GROMACS .gro file of C-alpha atoms in nm:
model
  254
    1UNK     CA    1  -1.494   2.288   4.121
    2UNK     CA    2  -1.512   1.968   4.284
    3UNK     CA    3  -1.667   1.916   4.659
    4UNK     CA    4  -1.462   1.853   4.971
    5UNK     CA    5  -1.601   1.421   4.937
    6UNK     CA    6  -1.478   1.433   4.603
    7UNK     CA    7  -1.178   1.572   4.685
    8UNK     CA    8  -1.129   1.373   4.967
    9UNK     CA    9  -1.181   1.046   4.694
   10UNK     CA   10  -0.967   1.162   4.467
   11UNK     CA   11  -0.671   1.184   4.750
   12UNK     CA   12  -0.747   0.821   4.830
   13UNK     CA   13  -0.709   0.726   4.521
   14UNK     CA   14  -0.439   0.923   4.487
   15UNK     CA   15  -0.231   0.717   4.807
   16UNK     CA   16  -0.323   0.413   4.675
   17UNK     CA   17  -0.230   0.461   4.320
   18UNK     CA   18   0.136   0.560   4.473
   19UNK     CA   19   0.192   0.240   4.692
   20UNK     CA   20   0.065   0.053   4.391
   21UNK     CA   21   0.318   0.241   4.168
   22UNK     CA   22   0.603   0.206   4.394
   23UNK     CA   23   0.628   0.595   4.464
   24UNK     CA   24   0.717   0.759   4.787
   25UNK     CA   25   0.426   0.778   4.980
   26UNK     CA   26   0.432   1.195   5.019
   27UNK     CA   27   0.427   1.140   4.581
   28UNK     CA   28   0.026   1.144   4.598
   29UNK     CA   29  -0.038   1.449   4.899
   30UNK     CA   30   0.224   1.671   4.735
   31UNK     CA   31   0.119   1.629   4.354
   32UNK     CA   32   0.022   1.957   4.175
   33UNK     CA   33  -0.307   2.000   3.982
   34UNK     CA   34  -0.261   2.018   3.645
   35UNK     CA   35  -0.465   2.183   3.472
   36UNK     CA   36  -0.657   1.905   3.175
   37UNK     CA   37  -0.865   1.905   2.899
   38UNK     CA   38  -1.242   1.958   2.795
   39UNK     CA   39  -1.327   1.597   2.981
   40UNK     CA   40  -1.349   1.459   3.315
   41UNK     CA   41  -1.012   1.292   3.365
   42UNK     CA   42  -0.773   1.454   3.610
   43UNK     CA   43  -0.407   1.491   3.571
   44UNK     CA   44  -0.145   1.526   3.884
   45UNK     CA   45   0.204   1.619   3.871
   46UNK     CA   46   0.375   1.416   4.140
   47UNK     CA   47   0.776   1.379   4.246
   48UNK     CA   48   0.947   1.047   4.181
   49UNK     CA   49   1.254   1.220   4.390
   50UNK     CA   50   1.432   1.261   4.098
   51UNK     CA   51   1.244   1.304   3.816
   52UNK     CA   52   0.864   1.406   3.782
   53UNK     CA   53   0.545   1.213   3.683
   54UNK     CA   54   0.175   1.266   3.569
   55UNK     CA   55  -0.075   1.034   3.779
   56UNK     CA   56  -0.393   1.038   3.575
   57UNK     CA   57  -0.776   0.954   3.734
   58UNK     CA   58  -1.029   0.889   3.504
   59UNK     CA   59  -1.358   0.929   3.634
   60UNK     CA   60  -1.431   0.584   3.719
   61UNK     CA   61  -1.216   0.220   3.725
   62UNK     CA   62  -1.226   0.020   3.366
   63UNK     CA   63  -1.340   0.262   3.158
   64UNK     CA   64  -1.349   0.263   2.785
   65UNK     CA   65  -1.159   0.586   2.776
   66UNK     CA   66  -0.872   0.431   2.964
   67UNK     CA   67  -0.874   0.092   2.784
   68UNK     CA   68  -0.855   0.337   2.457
   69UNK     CA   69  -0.622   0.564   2.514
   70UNK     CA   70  -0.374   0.262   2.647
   71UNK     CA   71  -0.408   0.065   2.339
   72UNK     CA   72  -0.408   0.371   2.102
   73UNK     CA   73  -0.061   0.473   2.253
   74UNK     CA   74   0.074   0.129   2.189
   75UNK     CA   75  -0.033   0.138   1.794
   76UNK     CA   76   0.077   0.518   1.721
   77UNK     CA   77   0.367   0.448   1.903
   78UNK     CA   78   0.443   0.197   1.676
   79UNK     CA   79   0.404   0.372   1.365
   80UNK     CA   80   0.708   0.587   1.505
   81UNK     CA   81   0.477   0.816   1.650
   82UNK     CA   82   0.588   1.027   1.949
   83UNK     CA   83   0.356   0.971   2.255
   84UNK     CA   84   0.368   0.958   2.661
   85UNK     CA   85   0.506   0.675   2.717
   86UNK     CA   86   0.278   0.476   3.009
   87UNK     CA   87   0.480   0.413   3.306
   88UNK     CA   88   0.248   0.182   3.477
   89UNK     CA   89  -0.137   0.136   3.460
   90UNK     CA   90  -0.391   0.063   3.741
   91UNK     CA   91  -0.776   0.020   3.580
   92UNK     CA   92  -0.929  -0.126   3.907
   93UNK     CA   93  -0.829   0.206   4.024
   94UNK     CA   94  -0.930   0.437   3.736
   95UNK     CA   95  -0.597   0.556   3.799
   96UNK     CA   96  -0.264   0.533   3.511
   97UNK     CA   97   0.115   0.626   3.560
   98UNK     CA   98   0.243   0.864   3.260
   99UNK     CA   99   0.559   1.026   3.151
  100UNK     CA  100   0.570   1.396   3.247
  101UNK     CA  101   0.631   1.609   2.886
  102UNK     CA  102   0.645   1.953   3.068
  103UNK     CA  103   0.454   2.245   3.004
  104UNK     CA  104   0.545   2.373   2.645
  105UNK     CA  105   0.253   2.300   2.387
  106UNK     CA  106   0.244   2.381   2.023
  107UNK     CA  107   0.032   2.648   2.140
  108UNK     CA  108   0.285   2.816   2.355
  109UNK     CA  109   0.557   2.808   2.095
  110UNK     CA  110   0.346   2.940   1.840
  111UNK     CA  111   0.209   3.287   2.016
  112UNK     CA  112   0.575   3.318   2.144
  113UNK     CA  113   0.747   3.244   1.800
  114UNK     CA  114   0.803   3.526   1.589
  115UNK     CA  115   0.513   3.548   1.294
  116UNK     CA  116   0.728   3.483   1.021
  117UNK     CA  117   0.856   3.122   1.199
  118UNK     CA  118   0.505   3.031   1.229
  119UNK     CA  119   0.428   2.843   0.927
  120UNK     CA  120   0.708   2.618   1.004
  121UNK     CA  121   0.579   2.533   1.327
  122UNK     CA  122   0.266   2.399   1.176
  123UNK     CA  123   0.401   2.229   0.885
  124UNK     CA  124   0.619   2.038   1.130
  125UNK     CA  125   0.296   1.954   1.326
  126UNK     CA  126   0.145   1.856   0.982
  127UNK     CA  127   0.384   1.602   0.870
  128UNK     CA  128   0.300   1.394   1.187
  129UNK     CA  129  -0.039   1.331   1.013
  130UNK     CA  130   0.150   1.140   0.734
  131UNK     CA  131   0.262   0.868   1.035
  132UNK     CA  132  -0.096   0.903   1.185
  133UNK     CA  133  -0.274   0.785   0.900
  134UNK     CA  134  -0.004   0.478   0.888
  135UNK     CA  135  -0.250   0.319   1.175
  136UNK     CA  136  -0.354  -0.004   1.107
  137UNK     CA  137  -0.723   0.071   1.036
  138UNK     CA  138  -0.845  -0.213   1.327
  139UNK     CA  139  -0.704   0.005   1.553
  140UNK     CA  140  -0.884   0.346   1.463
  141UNK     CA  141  -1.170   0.132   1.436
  142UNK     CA  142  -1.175   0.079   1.865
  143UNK     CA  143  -1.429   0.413   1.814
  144UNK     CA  144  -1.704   0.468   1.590
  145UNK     CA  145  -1.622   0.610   1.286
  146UNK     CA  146  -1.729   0.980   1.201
  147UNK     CA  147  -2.099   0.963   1.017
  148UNK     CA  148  -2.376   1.197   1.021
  149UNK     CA  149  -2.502   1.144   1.334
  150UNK     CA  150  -2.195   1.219   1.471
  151UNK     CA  151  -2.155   1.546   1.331
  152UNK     CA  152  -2.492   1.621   1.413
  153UNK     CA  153  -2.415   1.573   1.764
  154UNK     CA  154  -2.106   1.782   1.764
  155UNK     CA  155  -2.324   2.115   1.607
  156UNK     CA  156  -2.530   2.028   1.922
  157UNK     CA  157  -2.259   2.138   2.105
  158UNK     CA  158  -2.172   2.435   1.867
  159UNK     CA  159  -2.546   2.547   1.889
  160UNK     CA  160  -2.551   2.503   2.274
  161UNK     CA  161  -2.225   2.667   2.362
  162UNK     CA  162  -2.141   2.916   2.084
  163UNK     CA  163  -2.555   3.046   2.048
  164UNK     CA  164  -2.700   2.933   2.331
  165UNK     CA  165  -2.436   3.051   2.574
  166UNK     CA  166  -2.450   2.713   2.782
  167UNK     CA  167  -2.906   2.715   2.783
  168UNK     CA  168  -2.867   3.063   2.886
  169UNK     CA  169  -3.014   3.210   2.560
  170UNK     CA  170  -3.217   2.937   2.349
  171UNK     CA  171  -3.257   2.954   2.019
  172UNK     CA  172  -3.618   3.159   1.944
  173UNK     CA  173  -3.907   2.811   1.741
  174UNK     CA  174  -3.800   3.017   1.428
  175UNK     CA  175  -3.421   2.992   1.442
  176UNK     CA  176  -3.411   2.653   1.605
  177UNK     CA  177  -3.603   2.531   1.299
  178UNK     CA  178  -3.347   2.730   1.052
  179UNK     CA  179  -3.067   2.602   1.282
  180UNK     CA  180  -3.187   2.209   1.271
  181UNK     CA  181  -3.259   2.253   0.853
  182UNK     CA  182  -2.899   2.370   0.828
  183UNK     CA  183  -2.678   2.178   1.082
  184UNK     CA  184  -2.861   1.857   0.923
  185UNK     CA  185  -2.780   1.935   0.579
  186UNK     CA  186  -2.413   2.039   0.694
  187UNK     CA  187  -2.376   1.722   0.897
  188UNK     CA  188  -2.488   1.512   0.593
  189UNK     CA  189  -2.243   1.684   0.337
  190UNK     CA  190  -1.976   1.645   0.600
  191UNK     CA  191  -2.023   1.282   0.617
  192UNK     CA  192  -2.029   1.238   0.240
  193UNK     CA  193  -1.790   0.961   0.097
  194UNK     CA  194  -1.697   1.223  -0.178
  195UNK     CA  195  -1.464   1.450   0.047
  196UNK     CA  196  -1.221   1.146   0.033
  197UNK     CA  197  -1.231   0.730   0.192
  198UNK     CA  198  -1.136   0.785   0.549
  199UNK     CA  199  -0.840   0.801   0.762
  200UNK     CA  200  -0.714   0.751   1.106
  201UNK     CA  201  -0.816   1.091   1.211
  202UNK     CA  202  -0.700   1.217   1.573
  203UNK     CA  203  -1.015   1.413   1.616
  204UNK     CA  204  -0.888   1.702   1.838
  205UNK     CA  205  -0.590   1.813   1.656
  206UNK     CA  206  -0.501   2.147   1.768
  207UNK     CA  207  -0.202   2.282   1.879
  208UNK     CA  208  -0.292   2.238   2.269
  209UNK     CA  209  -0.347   1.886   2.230
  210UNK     CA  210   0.133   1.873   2.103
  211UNK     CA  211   0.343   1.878   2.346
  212UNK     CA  212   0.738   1.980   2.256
  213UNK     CA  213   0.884   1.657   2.476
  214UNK     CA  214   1.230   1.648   2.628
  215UNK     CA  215   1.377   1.505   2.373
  216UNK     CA  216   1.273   1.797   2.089
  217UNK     CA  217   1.008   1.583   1.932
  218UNK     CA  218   0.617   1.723   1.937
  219UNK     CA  219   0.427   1.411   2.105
  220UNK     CA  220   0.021   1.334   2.046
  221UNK     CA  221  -0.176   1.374   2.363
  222UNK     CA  222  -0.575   1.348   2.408
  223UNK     CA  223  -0.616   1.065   2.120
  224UNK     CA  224  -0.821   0.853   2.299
  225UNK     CA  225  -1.093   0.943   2.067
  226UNK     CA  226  -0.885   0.865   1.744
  227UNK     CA  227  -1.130   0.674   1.465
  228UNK     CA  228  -1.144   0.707   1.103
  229UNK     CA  229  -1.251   1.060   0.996
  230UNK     CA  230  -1.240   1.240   0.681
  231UNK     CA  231  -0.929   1.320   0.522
  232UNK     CA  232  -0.936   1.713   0.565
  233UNK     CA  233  -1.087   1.735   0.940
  234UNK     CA  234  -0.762   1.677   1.131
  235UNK     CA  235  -0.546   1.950   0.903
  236UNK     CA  236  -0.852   2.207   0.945
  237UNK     CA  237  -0.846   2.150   1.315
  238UNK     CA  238  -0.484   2.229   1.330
  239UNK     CA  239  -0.494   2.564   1.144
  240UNK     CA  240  -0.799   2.693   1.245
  241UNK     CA  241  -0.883   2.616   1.538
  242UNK     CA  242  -0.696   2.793   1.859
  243UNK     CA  243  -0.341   2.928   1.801
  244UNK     CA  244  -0.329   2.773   1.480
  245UNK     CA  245  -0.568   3.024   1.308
  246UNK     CA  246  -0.272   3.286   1.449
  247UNK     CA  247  -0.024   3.148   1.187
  248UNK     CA  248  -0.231   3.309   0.888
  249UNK     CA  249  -0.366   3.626   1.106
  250UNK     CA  250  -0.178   3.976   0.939
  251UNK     CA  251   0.094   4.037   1.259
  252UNK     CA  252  -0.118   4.365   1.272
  253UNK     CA  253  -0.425   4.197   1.423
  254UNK     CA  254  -0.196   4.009   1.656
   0.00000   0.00000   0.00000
């Protein structure tokens, strides 16, 4: 939840994104929340009069995350790629201009396909990593690449969310011990060269994060953290994690 100030910011914002955009000035007081992802950026669905537009605020004006995610689209676009295209950009403002790709995820059409059609859904979203590891490697190279430390610091998160419930329940001196001993021998062996030289890797490739786009095509969203990754972490993401890991469920445990 954000505070009544903060609300009242974002709304200004908001106004002045709209004149700057060239969109009726009711666009920004009449845009619908949207719902977004695991970080701070907000997304608004607002009315060009006849067709409708995401207006997305990133937490603060010239951030990384927007300078990324603007020059990301522009080389995975070029590989062919399907992305939202960028309408019209604002950084001074925190603020960016997107095209709208409606409400049907990968996700969506998965849990509503029937089980035997599955497969095919996620094969489909498969073969997009054969164009996503076409990036020129200077370009997945904007973010640092995935190493130990990095894993280490996502099995902080596993540890604090999945076991820890948020700091509600810490870890007991004996576990945390056992937990540090194994998540740093997992992060090392996940970061070893062995598994395969690296690849433009997405890094949150799940079936929330593809959108089924007007035009039929499932579009890449959330990529601003793209860098080079191991070669298998993108296709385990997909079909394990979320309504992926409902493709190889038994339709009984559906």
């Amino acid at each position: 939840m954000i505070s009544p100030e903060e609300s009242r910011r974002e709304h200004e914002r908001l106004d002045e994104a709209c004149r700057r955009f060239g969109l009726p000035e009711r666009a920004g007081r009449e845009a619908a929340t949207l719902a977004g992802d695991a970080g701070a950026r907000r997304y608004f669905r607002a009315s060009t009069g006849s067709a409708s537009v995401l207006l997305v605020l990133y937490p603060e004006p010239r951030s990384l995350a927007q300078e990324s995610w603007t020059e990301l689209r522009r080389a995975l676009a070029a590989t062919g790629l399907r992305v939202p295209a960028l309408l019209d950009d604002a950084p001074d403002l925190g603020v960016a201009l997107e095209e709208d790709l409606g409400d049907v995820d990968l996700a969506r059409e998965i849990l509503a396909a029937p089980h035997e059609d599955r497969p095919a859904l996620l094969e489909e979203a498969e073969s997009l990593l054969l164009d996503l590891r076409s990036l020129p490697h200077p370009a997945a190279r904007r973010n640092p690449p995935f190493d130990a430390a990095f894993f280490s610091r996502e099995l902080d998160h596993t540890r604090l969310w999945a076991l820890e419930r948020g700091g509600e329940t810490p870890l007991t001196d004996e576990r945390s011990a056992l937990w540090s001993s194994l998540a740093t021998g997992l992060a090392e062996a996940a970061a070893d060269p062995a598994g395969g030289d690296p690849v433009p890797t997405h890094r949150d490739y799940h079936a929330n994060n593809l959108m089924r786009a007007p035009d039929g095509r499932l579009a890449l969203i959330d990529f601003q953290d793209l860098r080079l990754g191991p070669p298998d972490y993108d296709p385990v993401s997909l079909r394990f994690e979320r309504a992926g890991a409902a493709v190889s469920m038994p339709e009984a445990a559906l």
